[in-house]
mmCIF file of C-alpha atoms in Angstrom:
data_model
loop_
_atom_site.group_PDB
_atom_site.id
_atom_site.type_symbol
_atom_site.label_atom_id
_atom_site.label_comp_id
_atom_site.label_asym_id
_atom_site.label_seq_id
_atom_site.Cartn_x
_atom_site.Cartn_y
_atom_site.Cartn_z
ATOM 1 C CA MET A 125 80.902 -78.553 11.840
ATOM 2 C CA THR A 126 79.399 -79.070 15.239
ATOM 3 C CA ASN A 127 76.466 -76.836 14.331
ATOM 4 C CA LYS A 128 75.486 -78.917 11.277
ATOM 5 C CA ILE A 129 72.260 -80.209 12.802
ATOM 6 C CA GLN A 130 71.345 -76.779 14.191
ATOM 7 C CA ASN A 131 71.766 -75.392 10.667
ATOM 8 C CA LEU A 132 69.547 -78.097 9.230
ATOM 9 C CA LEU A 133 66.920 -77.425 11.882
ATOM 10 C CA ARG A 134 67.055 -73.689 11.268
ATOM 11 C CA GLU A 135 66.979 -74.010 7.487
ATOM 12 C CA SER A 136 64.113 -76.496 7.513
ATOM 13 C CA SER A 137 61.966 -73.944 9.301
ATOM 14 C CA THR A 138 63.068 -71.153 6.949
ATOM 15 C CA THR A 139 61.017 -70.337 3.876
ATOM 16 C CA ALA A 140 62.494 -70.833 0.437
ATOM 17 C CA GLY A 141 62.434 -67.076 -0.121
ATOM 18 C CA SER A 142 64.783 -66.321 2.771
ATOM 19 C CA SER A 143 67.575 -63.998 1.727
ATOM 20 C CA ASN A 144 70.046 -66.049 3.797
ATOM 21 C CA GLY A 145 69.502 -69.158 1.692
ATOM 22 C CA ARG A 146 69.771 -72.756 2.866
ATOM 23 C CA PRO A 147 73.221 -74.053 1.898
ATOM 24 C CA ASP A 148 73.268 -77.059 4.219
ATOM 25 C CA LEU A 149 69.860 -78.307 3.136
ATOM 26 C CA VAL A 150 70.671 -77.808 -0.535
ATOM 27 C CA GLY A 151 73.880 -79.765 0.002
ATOM 28 C CA LEU A 152 71.901 -82.571 1.609
ATOM 29 C CA THR A 153 69.554 -82.622 -1.384
ATOM 30 C CA ARG A 154 72.444 -83.042 -3.780
ATOM 31 C CA ALA A 155 74.059 -85.783 -1.694
ATOM 32 C CA THR A 156 70.788 -87.706 -1.481
ATOM 33 C CA HIS A 157 69.985 -87.548 -5.179
ATOM 34 C CA ASP A 158 73.500 -88.716 -6.028
ATOM 35 C CA LEU A 159 72.707 -92.058 -4.400
ATOM 36 C CA ILE A 160 69.394 -92.680 -6.178
ATOM 37 C CA PHE A 161 69.526 -94.965 -9.233
ATOM 38 C CA THR A 162 68.896 -92.191 -11.702
ATOM 39 C CA ASP A 163 70.562 -94.242 -14.452
ATOM 40 C CA LEU A 164 67.449 -96.436 -14.461
ATOM 41 C CA ILE A 165 64.659 -93.865 -14.662
ATOM 42 C CA ALA A 166 63.669 -90.721 -16.535
ATOM 43 C CA ILE A 167 63.575 -87.642 -14.275
ATOM 44 C CA GLN A 168 61.362 -84.558 -14.283
ATOM 45 C CA ASN A 169 61.489 -82.366 -11.171
ATOM 46 C CA THR A 170 58.373 -80.876 -9.620
ATOM 47 C CA ASN A 171 57.613 -78.136 -7.085
ATOM 48 C CA GLN A 172 53.887 -78.898 -6.891
ATOM 49 C CA PRO A 173 51.973 -81.407 -4.723
ATOM 50 C CA GLU A 174 50.873 -83.083 -7.953
ATOM 51 C CA ALA A 175 53.644 -83.720 -10.457
ATOM 52 C CA THR A 176 52.911 -82.886 -14.083
ATOM 53 C CA LEU A 177 54.952 -85.014 -16.465
ATOM 54 C CA TYR A 178 55.398 -84.274 -20.162
ATOM 55 C CA GLY A 179 56.114 -86.472 -23.134
ATOM 56 C CA VAL A 180 56.498 -85.958 -26.873
ATOM 57 C CA LYS A 181 54.558 -88.320 -29.113
ATOM 58 C CA TYR A 182 55.439 -88.807 -32.786
ATOM 59 C CA LEU A 183 52.467 -90.141 -34.769
ATOM 60 C CA ASN A 184 52.530 -91.519 -38.295
ATOM 61 C CA ASP A 185 49.804 -91.355 -40.939
ATOM 62 C CA ASN A 186 47.918 -94.177 -39.239
ATOM 63 C CA LYS A 187 48.007 -92.331 -35.891
ATOM 64 C CA GLN A 188 50.391 -94.901 -34.479
ATOM 65 C CA MET A 189 53.519 -93.966 -32.582
ATOM 66 C CA SER A 190 56.153 -94.207 -35.301
ATOM 67 C CA PHE A 191 58.612 -96.308 -33.266
ATOM 68 C CA MET A 192 55.951 -98.992 -32.728
ATOM 69 C CA THR A 193 55.723 -100.159 -36.350
ATOM 70 C CA PRO A 194 58.047 -100.888 -39.317
ATOM 71 C CA ALA A 195 55.395 -99.599 -41.750
ATOM 72 C CA THR A 196 56.328 -96.662 -44.011
ATOM 73 C CA TYR A 197 53.824 -94.096 -45.287
ATOM 74 C CA SER A 198 55.693 -91.222 -46.920
ATOM 75 C CA GLY A 199 56.946 -92.943 -50.067
ATOM 76 C CA ALA A 200 55.525 -94.946 -52.967
ATOM 77 C CA ILE A 201 52.882 -96.650 -50.777
ATOM 78 C CA LYS A 202 50.640 -94.438 -48.671
ATOM 79 C CA SER A 203 47.072 -95.766 -48.689
ATOM 80 C CA ARG A 204 46.479 -99.407 -47.702
ATOM 81 C CA GLU A 205 42.762 -99.457 -48.527
ATOM 82 C CA LYS A 206 43.072 -101.475 -51.741
ATOM 83 C CA ILE A 207 45.876 -103.760 -50.574
ATOM 84 C CA GLU A 208 44.786 -107.269 -49.593
ATOM 85 C CA GLU A 209 45.464 -108.640 -46.106
ATOM 86 C CA LEU A 210 47.836 -111.619 -46.116
ATOM 87 C CA ASP A 211 46.164 -115.033 -46.433
ATOM 88 C CA VAL A 212 48.717 -117.862 -46.631
ATOM 89 C CA SER A 213 46.120 -120.241 -48.112
ATOM 90 C CA LYS A 214 45.899 -118.120 -51.261
ATOM 91 C CA SER A 215 48.061 -118.213 -54.372
ATOM 92 C CA TYR A 216 49.589 -114.828 -55.212
ATOM 93 C CA SER A 217 51.078 -113.876 -58.561
ATOM 94 C CA LYS A 218 54.381 -112.112 -59.049
ATOM 95 C CA GLY A 219 53.962 -108.352 -58.609
ATOM 96 C CA ALA A 220 50.974 -108.609 -56.213
ATOM 97 C CA MET A 221 50.848 -106.411 -53.107
ATOM 98 C CA ILE A 222 49.854 -107.804 -49.717
ATOM 99 C CA LYS A 223 49.926 -106.396 -46.198
ATOM 100 C CA LEU A 224 50.158 -107.606 -42.615
ATOM 101 C CA ASP A 225 49.900 -105.244 -39.633
ATOM 102 C CA GLU A 226 49.988 -102.270 -42.045
ATOM 103 C CA VAL A 227 53.372 -103.333 -43.460
ATOM 104 C CA VAL A 228 53.225 -103.746 -47.257
ATOM 105 C CA TYR A 229 55.003 -106.574 -49.108
ATOM 106 C CA LYS A 230 55.508 -107.245 -52.800
ATOM 107 C CA VAL A 231 55.388 -110.757 -54.270
ATOM 108 C CA VAL A 232 58.621 -111.524 -56.144
ATOM 109 C CA SER A 233 57.887 -115.138 -57.154
ATOM 110 C CA ASP A 234 54.561 -116.744 -58.064
ATOM 111 C CA ASN A 235 52.729 -118.598 -55.293
ATOM 112 C CA PRO A 236 55.217 -117.749 -52.481
ATOM 113 C CA PHE A 237 53.213 -119.621 -49.794
ATOM 114 C CA LYS A 238 52.737 -122.853 -51.801
ATOM 115 C CA ASP A 239 54.425 -125.064 -49.181
ATOM 116 C CA LEU A 240 53.813 -122.790 -46.181
ATOM 117 C CA GLY A 241 50.034 -122.834 -45.874
ATOM 118 C CA SER A 242 50.071 -124.943 -42.699
ATOM 119 C CA LEU A 243 52.209 -122.424 -40.814
ATOM 120 C CA PRO A 244 50.895 -119.454 -38.806
ATOM 121 C CA LYS A 245 50.828 -116.189 -40.757
ATOM 122 C CA GLU A 246 53.908 -114.680 -39.114
ATOM 123 C CA GLU A 247 56.031 -117.809 -39.570
ATOM 124 C CA ALA A 248 54.989 -118.246 -43.199
ATOM 125 C CA LEU A 249 55.692 -114.583 -43.893
ATOM 126 C CA GLY A 250 59.124 -114.819 -42.277
ATOM 127 C CA GLN A 251 60.034 -117.914 -44.294
ATOM 128 C CA ALA A 252 58.904 -116.251 -47.539
ATOM 129 C CA ILE A 253 61.006 -113.153 -46.766
ATOM 130 C CA ILE A 254 64.093 -115.280 -46.123
ATOM 131 C CA ASP A 255 63.366 -117.399 -49.222
ATOM 132 C CA GLY A 256 63.254 -114.191 -51.254
ATOM 133 C CA SER A 257 59.796 -114.934 -52.680
ATOM 134 C CA ILE A 258 58.375 -111.725 -51.203
ATOM 135 C CA ARG A 259 60.010 -108.469 -50.150
ATOM 136 C CA PHE A 260 59.235 -105.340 -48.150
ATOM 137 C CA MET A 261 57.631 -102.656 -50.314
ATOM 138 C CA SER A 262 59.195 -99.675 -48.552
ATOM 139 C CA GLU A 263 60.844 -97.620 -51.298
ATOM 140 C CA ALA A 264 60.442 -93.891 -51.724
ATOM 141 C CA ALA A 265 58.340 -92.540 -54.584
ATOM 142 C CA LEU A 266 59.751 -91.380 -57.902
ATOM 143 C CA THR A 267 60.293 -87.619 -57.945
ATOM 144 C CA GLY A 268 57.416 -86.970 -60.314
ATOM 145 C CA HIS A 269 54.949 -88.842 -58.095
ATOM 146 C CA PHE A 270 54.290 -85.921 -55.766
ATOM 147 C CA GLU A 271 54.065 -83.471 -58.654
ATOM 148 C CA GLN A 272 50.859 -85.093 -59.875
ATOM 149 C CA LYS A 273 47.442 -83.636 -59.206
ATOM 150 C CA ASP A 274 45.387 -84.902 -56.244
ATOM 151 C CA VAL A 275 48.157 -87.221 -55.049
ATOM 152 C CA GLU A 276 47.875 -88.521 -51.492
ATOM 153 C CA ILE A 277 50.539 -87.272 -49.081
ATOM 154 C CA ALA A 278 51.091 -88.937 -45.733
ATOM 155 C CA GLU A 279 50.418 -86.854 -42.653
ATOM 156 C CA ALA A 280 52.595 -87.051 -39.561
ATOM 157 C CA SER A 281 52.101 -85.202 -36.306
ATOM 158 C CA VAL A 282 54.022 -84.362 -33.176
ATOM 159 C CA ARG A 283 52.007 -84.033 -29.993
ATOM 160 C CA LEU A 284 53.001 -82.867 -26.536
ATOM 161 C CA ASP A 285 51.009 -84.706 -23.889
ATOM 162 C CA ARG A 286 51.002 -84.418 -20.138
ATOM 163 C CA TRP A 287 49.725 -86.525 -17.272
ATOM 164 C CA ASN A 288 49.588 -86.006 -13.525
ATOM 165 C CA ILE A 289 50.649 -88.149 -10.595
ATOM 166 C CA PRO A 290 50.422 -87.315 -6.888
ATOM 167 C CA VAL A 291 53.617 -86.541 -4.997
ATOM 168 C CA ARG A 292 53.962 -89.054 -2.176
ATOM 169 C CA THR A 293 55.955 -88.885 1.049
ATOM 170 C CA ARG A 294 58.452 -91.047 2.904
ATOM 171 C CA LYS A 295 59.381 -90.081 6.446
ATOM 172 C CA ILE A 296 61.985 -91.509 8.845
ATOM 173 C CA LYS A 297 62.797 -90.494 12.404
ATOM 174 C CA THR A 298 66.512 -90.710 13.205
ATOM 175 C CA GLU A 299 68.623 -90.798 16.327
ATOM 176 C CA LEU A 300 71.013 -88.102 15.077
ATOM 177 C CA THR A 301 71.421 -85.293 17.642
ATOM 178 C CA VAL A 302 73.625 -82.287 18.232
ATOM 179 C CA GLU A 303 75.430 -84.345 20.868
ATOM 180 C CA PHE A 304 76.128 -87.018 18.230
ATOM 181 C CA ALA A 305 77.793 -84.392 15.995
ATOM 182 C CA GLN A 306 79.964 -83.259 18.911
ATOM 183 C CA ASP A 307 80.973 -86.868 19.561
ATOM 184 C CA LEU A 308 82.007 -87.244 15.922
ATOM 185 C CA ASN A 309 84.218 -84.158 16.130
ATOM 186 C CA SER A 310 85.806 -85.273 19.360
ATOM 187 C CA ASN A 311 86.762 -88.532 17.628
ATOM 188 C CA GLN A 312 88.468 -86.686 14.746
ATOM 189 C CA PHE A 313 85.593 -87.147 12.263
ATOM 190 C CA GLU A 314 84.343 -84.365 9.978
ATOM 191 C CA SER A 315 80.821 -84.330 11.376
ATOM 192 C CA GLY A 316 79.307 -82.345 8.490
ATOM 193 C CA ALA A 317 80.441 -84.842 5.854
ATOM 194 C CA VAL A 318 79.532 -87.863 7.989
ATOM 195 C CA ILE A 319 76.026 -86.564 8.717
ATOM 196 C CA ASP A 320 75.455 -85.739 5.043
ATOM 197 C CA ASP A 321 76.418 -89.285 4.070
ATOM 198 C CA MET A 322 74.268 -90.872 6.764
ATOM 199 C CA LEU A 323 71.162 -88.831 5.986
ATOM 200 C CA ALA A 324 71.640 -89.332 2.251
ATOM 201 C CA THR A 325 71.859 -93.102 2.704
ATOM 202 C CA ILE A 326 68.771 -93.258 4.920
ATOM 203 C CA LEU A 327 66.684 -91.269 2.463
ATOM 204 C CA ALA A 328 67.961 -92.812 -0.756
ATOM 205 C CA GLU A 329 67.711 -96.456 0.288
ATOM 206 C CA ASP A 330 63.911 -96.545 0.450
ATOM 207 C CA VAL A 331 63.610 -94.613 -2.805
ATOM 208 C CA ASN A 332 66.008 -97.033 -4.501
ATOM 209 C CA LYS A 333 63.973 -99.997 -3.284
ATOM 210 C CA ASP A 334 60.784 -98.403 -4.591
ATOM 211 C CA VAL A 335 62.371 -97.723 -7.993
ATOM 212 C CA ILE A 336 63.769 -101.262 -8.282
ATOM 213 C CA GLN A 337 60.557 -102.962 -7.256
ATOM 214 C CA LYS A 338 58.468 -100.807 -9.605
ATOM 215 C CA ILE A 339 60.797 -101.637 -12.507
ATOM 216 C CA MET A 340 60.360 -105.341 -11.692
ATOM 217 C CA THR A 341 56.591 -104.816 -11.578
ATOM 218 C CA VAL A 342 56.093 -103.060 -14.914
ATOM 219 C CA SER A 343 58.741 -104.834 -17.027
ATOM 220 C CA SER A 344 57.507 -107.181 -19.757
ATOM 221 C CA ARG A 345 58.098 -110.819 -18.937
ATOM 222 C CA TYR A 346 60.674 -112.380 -21.280
ATOM 223 C CA LYS A 347 59.317 -115.729 -22.414
ATOM 224 C CA VAL A 348 61.068 -118.090 -24.837
ATOM 225 C CA LYS A 349 59.207 -121.213 -25.958
ATOM 226 C CA GLY A 350 60.725 -124.295 -24.371
ATOM 227 C CA ILE A 351 63.248 -122.216 -22.407
ATOM 228 C CA SER A 352 61.347 -119.722 -20.244
ATOM 229 C CA ASP A 353 57.681 -120.323 -21.067
ATOM 230 C CA LYS A 354 56.637 -118.806 -17.745
ATOM 231 C CA GLY A 355 59.308 -116.130 -17.694
ATOM 232 C CA MET A 356 61.744 -118.209 -15.590
ATOM 233 C CA LEU A 357 65.159 -119.413 -16.815
ATOM 234 C CA ASP A 358 66.320 -122.675 -15.196
ATOM 235 C CA LEU A 359 70.058 -122.668 -14.386
ATOM 236 C CA THR A 360 69.895 -125.440 -11.796
ATOM 237 C CA LYS A 361 71.298 -128.119 -14.122
ATOM 238 C CA THR A 362 74.863 -126.914 -13.496
ATOM 239 C CA ASP A 363 76.753 -124.960 -10.862
ATOM 240 C CA VAL A 364 79.647 -124.084 -13.203
ATOM 241 C CA ALA A 365 79.875 -120.293 -13.260
ATOM 242 C CA PRO A 366 81.156 -119.897 -16.861
ATOM 243 C CA GLU A 367 78.276 -121.988 -18.225
ATOM 244 C CA GLN A 368 75.661 -120.265 -16.067
ATOM 245 C CA GLY A 369 77.083 -116.834 -16.850
ATOM 246 C CA ARG A 370 77.292 -117.508 -20.591
ATOM 247 C CA THR A 371 73.625 -118.571 -20.683
ATOM 248 C CA LEU A 372 72.563 -115.595 -18.596
ATOM 249 C CA TYR A 373 74.611 -113.220 -20.747
ATOM 250 C CA ARG A 374 73.070 -114.665 -23.909
ATOM 251 C CA TYR A 375 69.538 -113.903 -22.773
ATOM 252 C CA ILE A 376 70.524 -110.455 -21.537
ATOM 253 C CA CYS A 377 71.753 -109.750 -25.074
ATOM 254 C CA GLU A 378 68.496 -111.129 -26.499
ATOM 255 C CA MET A 379 66.409 -108.992 -24.126
ATOM 256 C CA ASN A 380 68.414 -105.967 -25.200
ATOM 257 C CA ALA A 381 67.641 -106.853 -28.827
ATOM 258 C CA SER A 382 63.928 -107.136 -28.002
ATOM 259 C CA ILE A 383 63.903 -103.603 -26.611
ATOM 260 C CA GLU A 384 65.568 -102.342 -29.780
ATOM 261 C CA ARG A 385 63.179 -104.298 -31.986
ATOM 262 C CA ASN A 386 60.041 -103.106 -30.202
ATOM 263 C CA THR A 387 61.027 -99.506 -29.458
ATOM 264 C CA THR A 388 64.054 -98.695 -31.708
ATOM 265 C CA TYR A 389 66.016 -97.742 -28.545
ATOM 266 C CA ASP A 390 69.017 -99.670 -27.273
ATOM 267 C CA GLY A 391 69.084 -100.918 -23.697
ATOM 268 C CA THR A 392 71.160 -98.807 -21.331
ATOM 269 C CA TYR A 393 71.264 -100.870 -18.127
ATOM 270 C CA VAL A 394 70.914 -104.271 -16.510
ATOM 271 C CA LEU A 395 69.309 -104.645 -13.086
ATOM 272 C CA ALA A 396 69.978 -108.013 -11.443
ATOM 273 C CA SER A 397 69.597 -109.778 -8.135
ATOM 274 C CA SER A 398 72.908 -109.805 -6.287
ATOM 275 C CA ARG A 399 73.426 -113.516 -6.945
ATOM 276 C CA CYS A 400 72.876 -113.130 -10.705
ATOM 277 C CA ALA A 401 75.269 -110.166 -10.704
ATOM 278 C CA ALA A 402 77.830 -112.340 -8.896
ATOM 279 C CA ILE A 403 77.482 -115.119 -11.497
ATOM 280 C CA LEU A 404 78.058 -112.624 -14.318
ATOM 281 C CA ALA A 405 81.162 -111.338 -12.536
ATOM 282 C CA ALA A 406 82.497 -114.839 -11.789
ATOM 283 C CA SER A 407 81.965 -116.014 -15.345
ATOM 284 C CA GLY A 408 84.099 -113.252 -16.831
ATOM 285 C CA TRP A 409 81.297 -111.450 -18.664
ATOM 286 C CA MET A 410 81.479 -108.401 -16.397
ATOM 287 C CA ASP A 411 84.295 -106.003 -15.468
ATOM 288 C CA ILE A 412 84.575 -103.162 -12.950
ATOM 289 C CA ASN A 413 84.072 -99.781 -14.629
ATOM 290 C CA PRO A 414 84.849 -96.540 -12.726
ATOM 291 C CA ASP A 415 82.568 -94.626 -15.106
ATOM 292 C CA TYR A 416 79.590 -96.244 -13.319
ATOM 293 C CA PRO A 417 80.355 -95.862 -9.595
ATOM 294 C CA LEU A 418 76.948 -97.163 -8.475
ATOM 295 C CA ALA A 419 77.057 -100.217 -10.758
ATOM 296 C CA ALA A 420 78.487 -103.629 -9.884
ATOM 297 C CA GLY A 421 80.320 -103.611 -13.209
ATOM 298 C CA THR A 422 79.889 -103.412 -16.980
ATOM 299 C CA LEU A 423 79.093 -106.321 -19.276
ATOM 300 C CA LYS A 424 81.017 -107.073 -22.460
ATOM 301 C CA ASN A 425 78.183 -105.505 -24.478
ATOM 302 C CA GLY A 426 78.699 -102.220 -22.601
ATOM 303 C CA LEU A 427 75.637 -102.355 -20.320
ATOM 304 C CA PRO A 428 76.231 -101.429 -16.651
ATOM 305 C CA VAL A 429 74.873 -103.922 -14.125
ATOM 306 C CA TYR A 430 73.131 -102.640 -10.989
ATOM 307 C CA SER A 431 72.869 -105.158 -8.186
ATOM 308 C CA ASP A 432 69.666 -105.620 -6.165
ATOM 309 C CA PRO A 433 70.573 -107.111 -2.764
ATOM 310 C CA TRP A 434 66.988 -107.110 -1.463
ATOM 311 C CA SER A 435 65.020 -109.240 -3.924
ATOM 312 C CA PRO A 436 63.590 -112.581 -2.689
ATOM 313 C CA VAL A 437 63.737 -113.883 -6.287
ATOM 314 C CA ASP A 438 66.742 -114.086 -8.582
ATOM 315 C CA TYR A 439 66.241 -112.202 -11.840
ATOM 316 C CA VAL A 440 67.726 -109.948 -14.506
ATOM 317 C CA VAL A 441 66.096 -106.875 -16.059
ATOM 318 C CA VAL A 442 67.299 -105.166 -19.219
ATOM 319 C CA GLY A 443 65.919 -101.658 -19.728
ATOM 320 C CA THR A 444 66.515 -98.342 -21.420
ATOM 321 C CA LYS A 445 66.644 -94.782 -20.129
ATOM 322 C CA GLN A 446 67.142 -91.973 -22.647
ATOM 323 C CA ASN A 447 67.261 -88.187 -22.347
ATOM 324 C CA LEU A 448 66.568 -86.723 -25.787
ATOM 325 C CA GLY A 449 65.955 -83.133 -24.751
ATOM 326 C CA GLU A 450 64.484 -81.003 -21.990
ATOM 327 C CA LEU A 451 60.986 -82.457 -22.366
ATOM 328 C CA GLU A 452 61.661 -85.738 -24.127
ATOM 329 C CA HIS A 453 62.606 -88.576 -21.804
ATOM 330 C CA VAL A 454 62.310 -92.295 -22.477
ATOM 331 C CA GLY A 455 62.221 -95.151 -19.987
ATOM 332 C CA SER A 456 59.979 -97.573 -18.131
ATOM 333 C CA LEU A 457 59.543 -95.163 -15.222
ATOM 334 C CA PHE A 458 59.418 -91.430 -14.564
ATOM 335 C CA TYR A 459 60.754 -90.153 -11.236
ATOM 336 C CA ALA A 460 59.574 -86.702 -10.136
ATOM 337 C CA PRO A 461 61.452 -85.520 -7.015
ATOM 338 C CA TYR A 462 59.870 -82.615 -5.161
ATOM 339 C CA ILE A 463 62.306 -79.701 -5.243
ATOM 340 C CA ASP A 464 61.703 -76.356 -3.540
ATOM 341 C CA PHE A 465 62.145 -73.220 -5.609
ATOM 342 C CA ASP A 466 65.654 -72.632 -4.215
ATOM 343 C CA GLY A 467 66.788 -76.147 -5.137
ATOM 344 C CA ALA A 468 66.346 -77.714 -1.684
ATOM 345 C CA GLY A 469 64.318 -80.849 -1.156
ATOM 346 C CA ALA A 470 61.219 -81.062 1.029
ATOM 347 C CA TYR A 471 62.892 -82.276 4.233
ATOM 348 C CA LYS A 472 61.148 -81.425 7.496
ATOM 349 C CA LEU A 473 62.748 -81.841 10.919
ATOM 350 C CA VAL A 474 60.960 -82.264 14.248
ATOM 351 C CA ILE A 475 62.137 -82.258 17.861
ATOM 352 C CA ASP A 476 61.475 -85.270 20.020
ATOM 353 C CA THR A 477 59.642 -83.876 23.073
ATOM 354 C CA ASP A 478 60.845 -86.780 25.200
ATOM 355 C CA ASN A 479 64.458 -85.730 24.804
ATOM 356 C CA LEU A 480 66.188 -82.399 25.378
ATOM 357 C CA GLN A 481 68.392 -83.050 22.354
ATOM 358 C CA PRO A 482 66.706 -82.288 18.993
ATOM 359 C CA LYS A 483 66.314 -85.325 16.749
ATOM 360 C CA LEU A 484 65.796 -85.293 12.998
ATOM 361 C CA ALA A 485 62.681 -86.692 11.325
ATOM 362 C CA LEU A 486 63.562 -86.864 7.630
ATOM 363 C CA MET A 487 60.969 -86.589 4.877
ATOM 364 C CA VAL A 488 61.406 -87.009 1.134
ATOM 365 C CA ARG A 489 58.704 -86.308 -1.446
ATOM 366 C CA TYR A 490 58.521 -87.629 -4.992
ATOM 367 C CA GLY A 491 56.196 -89.001 -7.630
ATOM 368 C CA LEU A 492 56.750 -92.228 -9.564
ATOM 369 C CA SER A 493 54.944 -93.100 -12.791
ATOM 370 C CA ILE A 494 55.161 -95.531 -15.657
ATOM 371 C CA ASN A 495 55.827 -94.022 -19.073
ATOM 372 C CA PRO A 496 52.296 -94.164 -20.592
ATOM 373 C CA TYR A 497 53.709 -94.296 -24.133
ATOM 374 C CA THR A 498 55.538 -97.556 -23.592
ATOM 375 C CA VAL A 499 52.810 -99.878 -22.350
ATOM 376 C CA ILE A 500 51.658 -102.874 -24.349
ATOM 377 C CA GLU A 501 47.981 -102.714 -23.546
ATOM 378 C CA VAL A 502 45.904 -101.311 -20.693
ATOM 379 C CA ASP A 503 42.232 -102.189 -20.143
ATOM 380 C CA ASP A 504 42.161 -103.798 -23.622
ATOM 381 C CA THR A 505 42.903 -100.427 -25.221
ATOM 382 C CA PRO A 506 45.439 -100.769 -28.072
ATOM 383 C CA GLN A 507 48.411 -98.441 -27.911
ATOM 384 C CA LYS A 508 47.637 -97.159 -31.414
ATOM 385 C CA GLU A 509 44.569 -95.348 -30.067
ATOM 386 C CA SER A 510 47.032 -93.005 -28.368
ATOM 387 C CA MET A 511 45.219 -92.938 -25.045
ATOM 388 C CA LEU A 512 47.013 -91.931 -21.862
ATOM 389 C CA ILE A 513 46.677 -93.998 -18.733
ATOM 390 C CA GLN A 514 46.918 -93.467 -15.000
ATOM 391 C CA GLY A 515 50.682 -93.545 -14.579
ATOM 392 C CA ASP A 516 50.706 -94.946 -11.040
ATOM 393 C CA ASP A 517 47.925 -97.536 -11.339
ATOM 394 C CA TRP A 518 50.425 -100.267 -10.483
ATOM 395 C CA ASP A 519 47.864 -103.066 -10.133
ATOM 396 C CA ASN A 520 46.985 -102.723 -13.815
ATOM 397 C CA LEU A 521 50.526 -102.064 -15.019
ATOM 398 C CA VAL A 522 52.163 -105.383 -14.132
ATOM 399 C CA GLY A 523 54.263 -106.570 -17.084
ATOM 400 C CA LYS A 524 53.088 -103.781 -19.398
ATOM 401 C CA SER A 525 56.225 -101.785 -20.258
ATOM 402 C CA LYS A 526 58.029 -102.340 -23.542
ATOM 403 C CA MET A 527 61.046 -100.330 -22.345
ATOM 404 C CA SER A 528 62.292 -103.065 -20.007
ATOM 405 C CA TYR A 529 62.183 -106.870 -19.864
ATOM 406 C CA ILE A 530 62.503 -109.115 -16.825
ATOM 407 C CA LEU A 531 63.613 -112.751 -16.744
ATOM 408 C CA GLY A 532 63.364 -114.782 -13.564
ATOM 409 C CA VAL A 533 66.317 -117.081 -12.853
ATOM 410 C CA GLN A 534 66.291 -120.408 -11.005
ATOM 411 C CA LEU A 535 69.648 -121.138 -9.384
ATOM 412 C CA PRO A 536 70.830 -124.077 -7.237
ATOM 413 C CA LYS A 537 69.459 -123.520 -3.749
ATOM 414 C CA LEU A 538 71.717 -122.318 -0.984
ATOM 415 C CA VAL A 539 71.906 -124.419 2.176
ATOM 416 C CA GLU A 540 70.500 -122.488 5.134
#
């Protein structure tokens, strides 16, 4: 279509309510969004200059988000007021109830912490659970329990919250002209399809970079004592791909398990520097999967791997993105593309006054926000206080998200 650019120019200056519609611009919108890494981020469209994002919050009896704690409230144990906080220096008798972080435990054997008093609370508790000297007190109540008078019943609540982020703009001036489209046609190219692909790539690339770099920013640092104390895994001791890949794959699986443990959601993707993605492929832990056309491949655990060719540091991120309904989205980031009422994106085109041929200046608008429900702590405010935060305050959101983990990777240096 030699008139592709003229159509884009005409449609960009046409209001959304035009009875003629804007088929070319709508097509461009679809092509562009197809290239953005939407598998990594939760999406809520907006047609306002300030995007309003919504989230559903499930709160338990203690006003905590239910996925953040293993504590149960609706069964035999509701109130914790008379239950003693764990003290490993004390001697507990069989049948005693103790609690730690609102989780209730029952003593099965006398003096369960007799030889564990020198350990930190969490380690001593874990050893006692494995030893079988204490157990979780999580059972449901007997049927007659709730038929008694004045019995306490746990209260749960579901709350719909919203927060606002400004829609921001990216703008690029191109060299695409009507004459360029004519040249494409004269060389047996389908100019309409070629121009769509070119414009889509130009627009999507910067958005992809922004998404990737924000995920790296907000992801929790994965630190293992003696292995990655500072969040960096050292793979410089060998250059054998199977060994490097096996180690990398192991920690990817562990990071995935950490997401599940802390949020109850499974990971859904891996984001990796291109070199780390190459090591996973070379080691045999990753295969090509046509079901994920934008991914470099799929790991043996089923997670697609998206390659980041721009990062100055080698790394892997494991994260989750879930769509649980029209309003309920889960992930480290929310992406709010600006969409006009007729489905077209906010692309504006200008004419270069120094040239008789019209040139396109492309503009894309979107908002990007962290998921406020999945942060560890912001301004020393515990998550259990259920306070929302400024979703794009990136300086204060470094390493805060529980929905994704990042692990830096040291690899043998390349010779320049």
